[in-house]
C-alpha cells in the first residue's frame, strides 16, 4: 500500500497541487498539504516538505504565483494562486490523466466484461 | 516556454541565493507553527505536537539542500566551488603549480604566438570604408607557381574592359631624396600611384585635394600629396602647406593635399605622386608595378570579378613569337596583392601549423598529467570517501579538471601577456609594416588561447582523473583500511624515464644554441664599433632611368668613387671603406671547397654554410683586420681570371682542418658557390654545359667581428658589381655630425644619390641582439620548463614510493636497519631508472652531435658539454630525491607498528 502511494505521488503531485489551488483559490502551503490529505481521506499521506519543493517548481514554470499575506489565525504566510497558464496546464494534465487511467482500467478489466 | 521561465528563475536564484534561502526558511517556520497549533488543538502536548509536526514535514536540512539545488544553477555552483578548491590546492601544492604553470605557459604561449602572428600577417582587414571589397589583380604564372610582373598593356586592358570592378589602379614604390627648403635631403619611400587609388580608398584628404586623372598627363605639373605625420613632422603642421614646393630627387613637386592621420594606402606610404603610364611605356628600365588594385563594383562578388577577368584575359604579347599561355589573370583579396600565396593555400598552411601548435601541448601536458596523477593517488582516501558519500565519478573528475583548469587559465593569462609584449616589440621593429596589420591582441587570439587552456586542462587533468577514478576507486575504498591502494604503474614510471632522457639529450643543444647566440653580445665585436658609421648608398630610379645613353652601374661606381675621395678628405674621418654589407650582416651561401667532401646539404650544410661579402681594397685596413696568411686585395685582382677571394680564420679552421693554420694551408685552394641564400646561384651548374665558377683563395684574414662563428668569404669589389653598397666611415667626431656631412657630400654630387640607414655600427649590433635575446629567452623558457618537469616527475615518483612503503620502512627501521641501507633499498630501483634515462639521453645527445651539424643545433663547440649535461641531469635527479629521502628517514617505526 505504502509503495503504491509513493509511486502515485511522484507523478501527480503537481497535478494535485494545481487542482487544489483551483478549488481553494489562494492558499498557503500547509493548507494545500492538509487539503490533499483530507480529500484523499488520508489515503495519501505525503511528506509535507515535498509540497514546498513542488510549489517552488510550479512557481518557476509560472503556473502559480505567490505573495506573502496573513492567515486566518493572524500568521504571516505565503499564499499561492493559479495563473492562467496554470489553469491551461491543469486542464491538459487532467485530460491526459483521465485518458491514461481509462486505458489502464480497460486493460485491467476481466475478459468478457 | 515553461522551460525558459524555469531557466530564468534558476538564474535569479543563482544571483540572489540568500534572499530566497531566508524566504524558504520563513515559509517552513510558518508551516511548522501552523501544524503545531493544529495538533495542540487535537489534544497533543506542545512537545509532542512539535515533534509530530517536524516528522511530517521531513528533514529540514535535506529540504533546504533540495530547494537550493532546484532553484539555482548547481553546475555553476559546483564550478565556482571547484575553482575555489583549485586555488586552495594551488597554494598547497606550489611545486605542481610552479612546474605545471611554467610548462603550460610555454606550450600555450607558442600556440598563441603562432596564431597571433598569422592573424596579423594574413588576416588583417583593410581599415577603409567597405575595405573587404578592395581587391588586387595579379598576373599569375601557372608553370612557375608565382606572380608574374603585370604588363602595362594588361593593366590598361583591365582598366578599360572590366565591369565587375571599379577604379582599377596600380602603384609602384620609389625611393627618392626629399629636400624641403635648405634642409638636408633625406631618403623617403614614395608611392607612384594612379589617381584611382584615392577613389578606391574612399578617404577624403584633410587639406587640399587628392591626385586626379589630370595629374597623370605628361604635361601636368609635378604634384605631391603627403601624409599626416609628414605634415606634422616635416612641415610643422603648417596650415599653408598646400602650394609649397619640395624636391623629390631632382624634380620640384608642389604639395596639393594632406591625407588624414593613419592613411597609408597602398601599403605603408606617406608620399604620393601620380603614376604617368604614358611616360612609363617610353622608359627602358621600367620596373613592373608593385601590384594592381581595384574595388568591386556594387552587386559583384570576388568570384564574379574572377570569372569576368578570366574571360577578358591578358593582352596579346607584343614581341613576335612570344607566348604567355602559362600566364593568367587572377583576383585576390587586397592583403594578398604582394604575395605569391593564395588565400586557400594560406588557410590550409595555417590550419596545419595551428594543429601542430596545438599538438605541442601534448608533451608538457602529458608530463603534468603524471604529477596530477601522483597527487590524486596521494588523495585517494579523500576521493574514495566523497564517492561513498554520493559524489559521482563525473563530479570527481570534473573537480580535478577544474583544479587543473585554474593552473591552465593562469598560464594562458601569462602567455597572452608575453605575446602582447612580443607583438609590441614586433611593432617597434616593423615601423613600415602594411597599414592593415593590426599589432594589438585580437579577440580571436584571446579566444584561441582560452581553447588551448581548456585542451591543456583536459589532457593534464581529465586523463589522469579518469584513470584514477576507474576501477581503482574501489581500490581506494579498500585503501581506507589498508595501505596497498593505488599504484604508479609501469607506464607512468616509463614516462618519467623518457622525460629524463629527453632532458639529458636536449640540454647540450640548448646550452650551445644559447651560448652561440649570446656570445656576440657578451664578448663584443672585438673592435671599437662605436667609432664606425655606416650608411647605405644607392642611386634612385629617376637617376637610373634618366641617363638613357649612360650605363647606370658605371655611373654609380663613378659617383661612389668620388664620394669616397671627398669623404677621405673630410676632417675627423680617418678611414673610409665600401662593401656590399657591413661586417656581421653579410648574406649567406653554401660553398664547396675543391677536393674536400661536403659536410652536409641544404640546412645541414654545417661548416659549408658561410657568409660572403664584396669589399674594396681599404676594407681590412679600415677595421684593422690583419692578414694572417697570403695577401689582401690588390688592383690587379679586379681583372684577374683566377677570381681571387680571401677567407677569414674561421673559414680556414672549419673547412681545412683542425684549427692550426700552420698545418693546413688554404692558399691556392679553390671554392665555388652551391647556393646563395636569397638569390639564385648563378654559378651553380648542374650540367656540364655550364662549368662551375671557381674562386682561388689568396689570403686569410682574422675574424671580423672577432666573435664570428661562421666562415666568411670576401670578394674584391669589381666594377659594376655592387648596387646598393654600404659605406663605412671611421671617425672620432660625433655620429650626427658625420651623418650630416655624409648626406651633404652625397647629394651635392647628385641629387639622386641616396644615403639612408645611417647608423653607428655598434647600434646595428645592438639591434641584432634584441632579436637574438628574444629567441634565447624563449629557448631558455622551454629548456627550463623541460628541466622542471623532469625534476617534478622524479620528485613525484620518489615521493610516491616513500608514501607507499612507509610501513615497510618503519618495520625495517624497528628491526635495526641503518638509514643508509633503508634509503638504498627504497631508491635503488627508482634511481636506476633515472640513471638509465640519463644514459639514454647521453647516447641520444652524442648521436645528435654526430649527425646534425653544429650550425643547426649548436653541436659540441663547448668541450665536454655532453657528459657534463648527463652528469647535471643525474645531480638534478638526486636533488629531486632529497625531500622524499628526508621524509623516508623520518618515518616513526612505533607509529607504523601501531597502525599495523
JSON list of N, CA and C in Angstrom, two decimals, chain B residues 616-672:
[
{"chain": "B", "resi": 616, "resn": "UNK", "atom": "N", "xyz": [86.05, 46.63, -50.81]},
{"chain": "B", "resi": 616, "resn": "UNK", "atom": "CA", "xyz": [87.09, 47.33, -51.57]},
{"chain": "B", "resi": 616, "resn": "UNK", "atom": "C", "xyz": [88.45, 47.09, -50.93]},
{"chain": "B", "resi": 617, "resn": "UNK", "atom": "N", "xyz": [89.49, 47.68, -51.53]},
{"chain": "B", "resi": 617, "resn": "UNK", "atom": "CA", "xyz": [90.86, 47.39, -51.08]},
{"chain": "B", "resi": 617, "resn": "UNK", "atom": "C", "xyz": [91.14, 47.90, -49.67]},
{"chain": "B", "resi": 618, "resn": "UNK", "atom": "N", "xyz": [90.41, 48.93, -49.25]},
{"chain": "B", "resi": 618, "resn": "UNK", "atom": "CA", "xyz": [90.71, 49.55, -47.96]},
{"chain": "B", "resi": 618, "resn": "UNK", "atom": "C", "xyz": [89.93, 48.92, -46.81]},
{"chain": "B", "resi": 619, "resn": "UNK", "atom": "N", "xyz": [89.10, 47.95, -47.12]},
{"chain": "B", "resi": 619, "resn": "UNK", "atom": "CA", "xyz": [88.17, 47.41, -46.12]},
{"chain": "B", "resi": 619, "resn": "UNK", "atom": "C", "xyz": [88.91, 46.84, -44.90]},
{"chain": "B", "resi": 620, "resn": "UNK", "atom": "N", "xyz": [89.86, 45.97, -45.13]},
{"chain": "B", "resi": 620, "resn": "UNK", "atom": "CA", "xyz": [90.51, 45.30, -43.99]},
{"chain": "B", "resi": 620, "resn": "UNK", "atom": "C", "xyz": [91.33, 46.30, -43.17]},
{"chain": "B", "resi": 621, "resn": "UNK", "atom": "N", "xyz": [91.96, 47.27, -43.85]},
{"chain": "B", "resi": 621, "resn": "UNK", "atom": "CA", "xyz": [92.72, 48.28, -43.12]},
{"chain": "B", "resi": 621, "resn": "UNK", "atom": "C", "xyz": [91.79, 49.14, -42.28]},
{"chain": "B", "resi": 622, "resn": "UNK", "atom": "N", "xyz": [90.64, 49.45, -42.83]},
{"chain": "B", "resi": 622, "resn": "UNK", "atom": "CA", "xyz": [89.70, 50.31, -42.11]},
{"chain": "B", "resi": 622, "resn": "UNK", "atom": "C", "xyz": [89.30, 49.68, -40.76]},
{"chain": "B", "resi": 623, "resn": "UNK", "atom": "N", "xyz": [89.23, 48.34, -40.72]},
{"chain": "B", "resi": 623, "resn": "UNK", "atom": "CA", "xyz": [88.83, 47.65, -39.49]},
{"chain": "B", "resi": 623, "resn": "UNK", "atom": "C", "xyz": [90.04, 47.06, -38.76]},
{"chain": "B", "resi": 624, "resn": "UNK", "atom": "N", "xyz": [91.23, 47.42, -39.18]},
{"chain": "B", "resi": 624, "resn": "UNK", "atom": "CA", "xyz": [92.46, 46.91, -38.53]},
{"chain": "B", "resi": 624, "resn": "UNK", "atom": "C", "xyz": [92.46, 45.39, -38.49]},
{"chain": "B", "resi": 625, "resn": "UNK", "atom": "N", "xyz": [92.02, 44.77, -39.55]},
{"chain": "B", "resi": 625, "resn": "UNK", "atom": "CA", "xyz": [91.99, 43.31, -39.61]},
{"chain": "B", "resi": 625, "resn": "UNK", "atom": "C", "xyz": [93.29, 42.84, -40.24]},
{"chain": "B", "resi": 626, "resn": "UNK", "atom": "N", "xyz": [94.11, 42.13, -39.49]},
{"chain": "B", "resi": 626, "resn": "UNK", "atom": "CA", "xyz": [95.40, 41.72, -40.05]},
{"chain": "B", "resi": 626, "resn": "UNK", "atom": "C", "xyz": [95.25, 40.57, -41.04]},
{"chain": "B", "resi": 627, "resn": "UNK", "atom": "N", "xyz": [96.16, 40.53, -41.98]},
{"chain": "B", "resi": 627, "resn": "UNK", "atom": "CA", "xyz": [96.21, 39.41, -42.90]},
{"chain": "B", "resi": 627, "resn": "UNK", "atom": "C", "xyz": [97.09, 38.35, -42.27]},
{"chain": "B", "resi": 628, "resn": "UNK", "atom": "N", "xyz": [96.53, 37.16, -42.06]},
{"chain": "B", "resi": 628, "resn": "UNK", "atom": "CA", "xyz": [97.26, 36.11, -41.36]},
{"chain": "B", "resi": 628, "resn": "UNK", "atom": "C", "xyz": [98.09, 35.26, -42.31]},
{"chain": "B", "resi": 629, "resn": "UNK", "atom": "N", "xyz": [97.58, 35.06, -43.48]},
{"chain": "B", "resi": 629, "resn": "UNK", "atom": "CA", "xyz": [98.29, 34.26, -44.49]},
{"chain": "B", "resi": 629, "resn": "UNK", "atom": "C", "xyz": [98.06, 34.91, -45.83]},
{"chain": "B", "resi": 630, "resn": "UNK", "atom": "N", "xyz": [99.03, 34.79, -46.72]},
{"chain": "B", "resi": 630, "resn": "UNK", "atom": "CA", "xyz": [98.85, 35.29, -48.08]},
{"chain": "B", "resi": 630, "resn": "UNK", "atom": "C", "xyz": [98.82, 36.81, -48.11]},
{"chain": "B", "resi": 631, "resn": "UNK", "atom": "N", "xyz": [97.83, 37.42, -48.79]},
{"chain": "B", "resi": 631, "resn": "UNK", "atom": "CA", "xyz": [97.80, 38.85, -49.01]},
{"chain": "B", "resi": 631, "resn": "UNK", "atom": "C", "xyz": [96.37, 39.37, -48.99]},
{"chain": "B", "resi": 632, "resn": "UNK", "atom": "N", "xyz": [96.27, 40.70, -49.02]},
{"chain": "B", "resi": 632, "resn": "UNK", "atom": "CA", "xyz": [94.97, 41.35, -49.16]},
{"chain": "B", "resi": 632, "resn": "UNK", "atom": "C", "xyz": [94.69, 41.55, -50.64]},
{"chain": "B", "resi": 633, "resn": "UNK", "atom": "N", "xyz": [93.60, 42.29, -50.93]},
{"chain": "B", "resi": 633, "resn": "UNK", "atom": "CA", "xyz": [93.25, 42.53, -52.33]},
{"chain": "B", "resi": 633, "resn": "UNK", "atom": "C", "xyz": [94.15, 43.61, -52.92]},
{"chain": "B", "resi": 634, "resn": "UNK", "atom": "N", "xyz": [94.43, 43.45, -54.21]},
{"chain": "B", "resi": 634, "resn": "UNK", "atom": "CA", "xyz": [95.25, 44.41, -54.93]},
{"chain": "B", "resi": 634, "resn": "UNK", "atom": "C", "xyz": [94.51, 44.82, -56.19]},
{"chain": "B", "resi": 635, "resn": "UNK", "atom": "N", "xyz": [94.95, 45.95, -56.80]},
{"chain": "B", "resi": 635, "resn": "UNK", "atom": "CA", "xyz": [94.23, 46.42, -58.01]},
{"chain": "B", "resi": 635, "resn": "UNK", "atom": "C", "xyz": [94.18, 45.38, -59.11]},
{"chain": "B", "resi": 636, "resn": "UNK", "atom": "N", "xyz": [95.21, 44.55, -59.21]},
{"chain": "B", "resi": 636, "resn": "UNK", "atom": "CA", "xyz": [95.22, 43.55, -60.29]},
{"chain": "B", "resi": 636, "resn": "UNK", "atom": "C", "xyz": [94.12, 42.51, -60.12]},
{"chain": "B", "resi": 637, "resn": "UNK", "atom": "N", "xyz": [93.60, 42.35, -58.89]},
{"chain": "B", "resi": 637, "resn": "UNK", "atom": "CA", "xyz": [92.57, 41.35, -58.62]},
{"chain": "B", "resi": 637, "resn": "UNK", "atom": "C", "xyz": [91.26, 41.68, -59.34]},
{"chain": "B", "resi": 638, "resn": "UNK", "atom": "N", "xyz": [91.09, 42.99, -59.67]},
{"chain": "B", "resi": 638, "resn": "UNK", "atom": "CA", "xyz": [89.82, 43.37, -60.28]},
{"chain": "B", "resi": 638, "resn": "UNK", "atom": "C", "xyz": [89.64, 42.77, -61.66]},
{"chain": "B", "resi": 639, "resn": "UNK", "atom": "N", "xyz": [90.78, 42.43, -62.30]},
{"chain": "B", "resi": 639, "resn": "UNK", "atom": "CA", "xyz": [90.65, 41.88, -63.65]},
{"chain": "B", "resi": 639, "resn": "UNK", "atom": "C", "xyz": [91.24, 40.50, -63.77]},
{"chain": "B", "resi": 640, "resn": "UNK", "atom": "N", "xyz": [91.51, 39.85, -62.64]},
{"chain": "B", "resi": 640, "resn": "UNK", "atom": "CA", "xyz": [92.18, 38.56, -62.69]},
{"chain": "B", "resi": 640, "resn": "UNK", "atom": "C", "xyz": [91.23, 37.45, -63.13]},
{"chain": "B", "resi": 641, "resn": "UNK", "atom": "N", "xyz": [91.75, 36.54, -63.99]},
{"chain": "B", "resi": 641, "resn": "UNK", "atom": "CA", "xyz": [90.96, 35.37, -64.41]},
{"chain": "B", "resi": 641, "resn": "UNK", "atom": "C", "xyz": [90.84, 34.35, -63.29]},
{"chain": "B", "resi": 642, "resn": "UNK", "atom": "N", "xyz": [91.74, 34.43, -62.33]},
{"chain": "B", "resi": 642, "resn": "UNK", "atom": "CA", "xyz": [91.74, 33.42, -61.26]},
{"chain": "B", "resi": 642, "resn": "UNK", "atom": "C", "xyz": [90.67, 33.71, -60.21]},
{"chain": "B", "resi": 643, "resn": "UNK", "atom": "N", "xyz": [90.04, 34.86, -60.35]},
{"chain": "B", "resi": 643, "resn": "UNK", "atom": "CA", "xyz": [88.95, 35.22, -59.43]},
{"chain": "B", "resi": 643, "resn": "UNK", "atom": "C", "xyz": [89.40, 35.04, -57.98]},
{"chain": "B", "resi": 644, "resn": "UNK", "atom": "N", "xyz": [90.29, 35.86, -57.51]},
{"chain": "B", "resi": 644, "resn": "UNK", "atom": "CA", "xyz": [90.80, 35.70, -56.14]},
{"chain": "B", "resi": 644, "resn": "UNK", "atom": "C", "xyz": [89.76, 36.04, -55.08]},
{"chain": "B", "resi": 645, "resn": "UNK", "atom": "N", "xyz": [89.83, 35.30, -53.99]},
{"chain": "B", "resi": 645, "resn": "UNK", "atom": "CA", "xyz": [88.99, 35.59, -52.82]},
{"chain": "B", "resi": 645, "resn": "UNK", "atom": "C", "xyz": [89.86, 35.48, -51.58]},
{"chain": "B", "resi": 646, "resn": "UNK", "atom": "N", "xyz": [89.37, 36.07, -50.51]},
{"chain": "B", "resi": 646, "resn": "UNK", "atom": "CA", "xyz": [90.04, 36.00, -49.21]},
{"chain": "B", "resi": 646, "resn": "UNK", "atom": "C", "xyz": [89.05, 35.40, -48.23]},
{"chain": "B", "resi": 647, "resn": "UNK", "atom": "N", "xyz": [89.54, 34.56, -47.33]},
{"chain": "B", "resi": 647, "resn": "UNK", "atom": "CA", "xyz": [88.66, 33.94, -46.33]},
{"chain": "B", "resi": 647, "resn": "UNK", "atom": "C", "xyz": [89.10, 34.39, -44.94]},
{"chain": "B", "resi": 648, "resn": "UNK", "atom": "N", "xyz": [88.19, 34.23, -43.99]},
{"chain": "B", "resi": 648, "resn": "UNK", "atom": "CA", "xyz": [88.58, 34.56, -42.61]},
{"chain": "B", "resi": 648, "resn": "UNK", "atom": "C", "xyz": [89.09, 33.31, -41.91]},
{"chain": "B", "resi": 649, "resn": "UNK", "atom": "N", "xyz": [89.58, 33.51, -40.71]},
{"chain": "B", "resi": 649, "resn": "UNK", "atom": "CA", "xyz": [90.23, 32.45, -39.96]},
{"chain": "B", "resi": 649, "resn": "UNK", "atom": "C", "xyz": [89.26, 31.30, -39.69]},
{"chain": "B", "resi": 650, "resn": "UNK", "atom": "N", "xyz": [88.01, 31.64, -39.30]},
{"chain": "B", "resi": 650, "resn": "UNK", "atom": "CA", "xyz": [87.03, 30.60, -39.00]},
{"chain": "B", "resi": 650, "resn": "UNK", "atom": "C", "xyz": [86.77, 29.74, -40.22]},
{"chain": "B", "resi": 651, "resn": "UNK", "atom": "N", "xyz": [86.72, 30.34, -41.38]},
{"chain": "B", "resi": 651, "resn": "UNK", "atom": "CA", "xyz": [86.52, 29.58, -42.63]},
{"chain": "B", "resi": 651, "resn": "UNK", "atom": "C", "xyz": [87.65, 28.57, -42.78]},
{"chain": "B", "resi": 652, "resn": "UNK", "atom": "N", "xyz": [88.87, 29.04, -42.61]},
{"chain": "B", "resi": 652, "resn": "UNK", "atom": "CA", "xyz": [90.03, 28.16, -42.79]},
{"chain": "B", "resi": 652, "resn": "UNK", "atom": "C", "xyz": [90.01, 27.03, -41.76]},
{"chain": "B", "resi": 653, "resn": "UNK", "atom": "N", "xyz": [89.69, 27.36, -40.51]},
{"chain": "B", "resi": 653, "resn": "UNK", "atom": "CA", "xyz": [89.71, 26.35, -39.47]},
{"chain": "B", "resi": 653, "resn": "UNK", "atom": "C", "xyz": [88.65, 25.29, -39.71]},
{"chain": "B", "resi": 654, "resn": "UNK", "atom": "N", "xyz": [87.45, 25.73, -40.08]},
{"chain": "B", "resi": 654, "resn": "UNK", "atom": "CA", "xyz": [86.35, 24.77, -40.18]},
{"chain": "B", "resi": 654, "resn": "UNK", "atom": "C", "xyz": [86.44, 23.90, -41.42]},
{"chain": "B", "resi": 655, "resn": "UNK", "atom": "N", "xyz": [86.96, 24.48, -42.50]},
{"chain": "B", "resi": 655, "resn": "UNK", "atom": "CA", "xyz": [86.91, 23.74, -43.74]},
{"chain": "B", "resi": 655, "resn": "UNK", "atom": "C", "xyz": [88.23, 23.07, -44.11]},
{"chain": "B", "resi": 656, "resn": "UNK", "atom": "N", "xyz": [89.31, 23.52, -43.43]},
{"chain": "B", "resi": 656, "resn": "UNK", "atom": "CA", "xyz": [90.59, 22.97, -43.83]},
{"chain": "B", "resi": 656, "resn": "UNK", "atom": "C", "xyz": [91.29, 22.18, -42.74]},
{"chain": "B", "resi": 657, "resn": "UNK", "atom": "N", "xyz": [90.64, 21.93, -41.65]},
{"chain": "B", "resi": 657, "resn": "UNK", "atom": "CA", "xyz": [91.32, 21.03, -40.72]},
{"chain": "B", "resi": 657, "resn": "UNK", "atom": "C", "xyz": [91.08, 21.37, -39.29]},
{"chain": "B", "resi": 658, "resn": "UNK", "atom": "N", "xyz": [92.12, 21.17, -38.50]},
{"chain": "B", "resi": 658, "resn": "UNK", "atom": "CA", "xyz": [91.93, 21.09, -37.06]},
{"chain": "B", "resi": 658, "resn": "UNK", "atom": "C", "xyz": [92.16, 22.39, -36.31]},
{"chain": "B", "resi": 659, "resn": "UNK", "atom": "N", "xyz": [92.24, 23.49, -37.03]},
{"chain": "B", "resi": 659, "resn": "UNK", "atom": "CA", "xyz": [92.33, 24.75, -36.29]},
{"chain": "B", "resi": 659, "resn": "UNK", "atom": "C", "xyz": [93.72, 25.31, -36.24]},
{"chain": "B", "resi": 660, "resn": "UNK", "atom": "N", "xyz": [94.69, 24.57, -36.70]},
{"chain": "B", "resi": 660, "resn": "UNK", "atom": "CA", "xyz": [96.05, 25.12, -36.66]},
{"chain": "B", "resi": 660, "resn": "UNK", "atom": "C", "xyz": [96.45, 25.49, -38.08]},
{"chain": "B", "resi": 661, "resn": "UNK", "atom": "N", "xyz": [96.59, 26.78, -38.35]},
{"chain": "B", "resi": 661, "resn": "UNK", "atom": "CA", "xyz": [96.84, 27.23, -39.72]},
{"chain": "B", "resi": 661, "resn": "UNK", "atom": "C", "xyz": [98.18, 26.74, -40.25]},
{"chain": "B", "resi": 662, "resn": "UNK", "atom": "N", "xyz": [99.09, 26.50, -39.35]},
{"chain": "B", "resi": 662, "resn": "UNK", "atom": "CA", "xyz": [100.39, 26.07, -39.84]},
{"chain": "B", "resi": 662, "resn": "UNK", "atom": "C", "xyz": [100.34, 24.66, -40.41]},
{"chain": "B", "resi": 663, "resn": "UNK", "atom": "N", "xyz": [99.33, 23.89, -40.05]},
{"chain": "B", "resi": 663, "resn": "UNK", "atom": "CA", "xyz": [99.24, 22.52, -40.54]},
{"chain": "B", "resi": 663, "resn": "UNK", "atom": "C", "xyz": [98.58, 22.46, -41.91]},
{"chain": "B", "resi": 664, "resn": "UNK", "atom": "N", "xyz": [97.47, 23.20, -42.07]},
{"chain": "B", "resi": 664, "resn": "UNK", "atom": "CA", "xyz": [96.74, 23.12, -43.32]},
{"chain": "B", "resi": 664, "resn": "UNK", "atom": "C", "xyz": [96.71, 24.51, -43.95]},
{"chain": "B", "resi": 665, "resn": "UNK", "atom": "N", "xyz": [97.26, 24.64, -45.11]},
{"chain": "B", "resi": 665, "resn": "UNK", "atom": "CA", "xyz": [97.35, 25.94, -45.77]},
{"chain": "B", "resi": 665, "resn": "UNK", "atom": "C", "xyz": [96.27, 26.03, -46.85]},
{"chain": "B", "resi": 666, "resn": "UNK", "atom": "N", "xyz": [95.29, 26.92, -46.65]},
{"chain": "B", "resi": 666, "resn": "UNK", "atom": "CA", "xyz": [94.21, 27.01, -47.62]},
{"chain": "B", "resi": 666, "resn": "UNK", "atom": "C", "xyz": [94.59, 27.80, -48.87]},
{"chain": "B", "resi": 667, "resn": "UNK", "atom": "N", "xyz": [95.73, 28.46, -48.86]},
{"chain": "B", "resi": 667, "resn": "UNK", "atom": "CA", "xyz": [96.08, 29.29, -50.01]},
{"chain": "B", "resi": 667, "resn": "UNK", "atom": "C", "xyz": [96.20, 28.42, -51.27]},
{"chain": "B", "resi": 668, "resn": "UNK", "atom": "N", "xyz": [95.67, 28.91, -52.34]},
{"chain": "B", "resi": 668, "resn": "UNK", "atom": "CA", "xyz": [95.73, 28.19, -53.60]},
{"chain": "B", "resi": 668, "resn": "UNK", "atom": "C", "xyz": [94.54, 27.26, -53.80]},
{"chain": "B", "resi": 669, "resn": "UNK", "atom": "N", "xyz": [93.83, 26.92, -52.72]},
{"chain": "B", "resi": 669, "resn": "UNK", "atom": "CA", "xyz": [92.64, 26.07, -52.91]},
{"chain": "B", "resi": 669, "resn": "UNK", "atom": "C", "xyz": [91.54, 26.87, -53.57]},
{"chain": "B", "resi": 670, "resn": "UNK", "atom": "N", "xyz": [90.61, 26.13, -54.19]},
{"chain": "B", "resi": 670, "resn": "UNK", "atom": "CA", "xyz": [89.53, 26.79, -54.92]},
{"chain": "B", "resi": 670, "resn": "UNK", "atom": "C", "xyz": [88.19, 26.50, -54.25]},
{"chain": "B", "resi": 671, "resn": "UNK", "atom": "N", "xyz": [87.32, 27.47, -54.39]},
{"chain": "B", "resi": 671, "resn": "UNK", "atom": "CA", "xyz": [86.00, 27.41, -53.76]},
{"chain": "B", "resi": 671, "resn": "UNK", "atom": "C", "xyz": [84.96, 27.75, -54.83]},
{"chain": "B", "resi": 672, "resn": "UNK", "atom": "N", "xyz": [83.79, 27.11, -54.74]},
{"chain": "B", "resi": 672, "resn": "UNK", "atom": "CA", "xyz": [82.70, 27.54, -55.62]},
{"chain": "B", "resi": 672, "resn": "UNK", "atom": "C", "xyz": [81.42, 27.58, -54.81]}
]
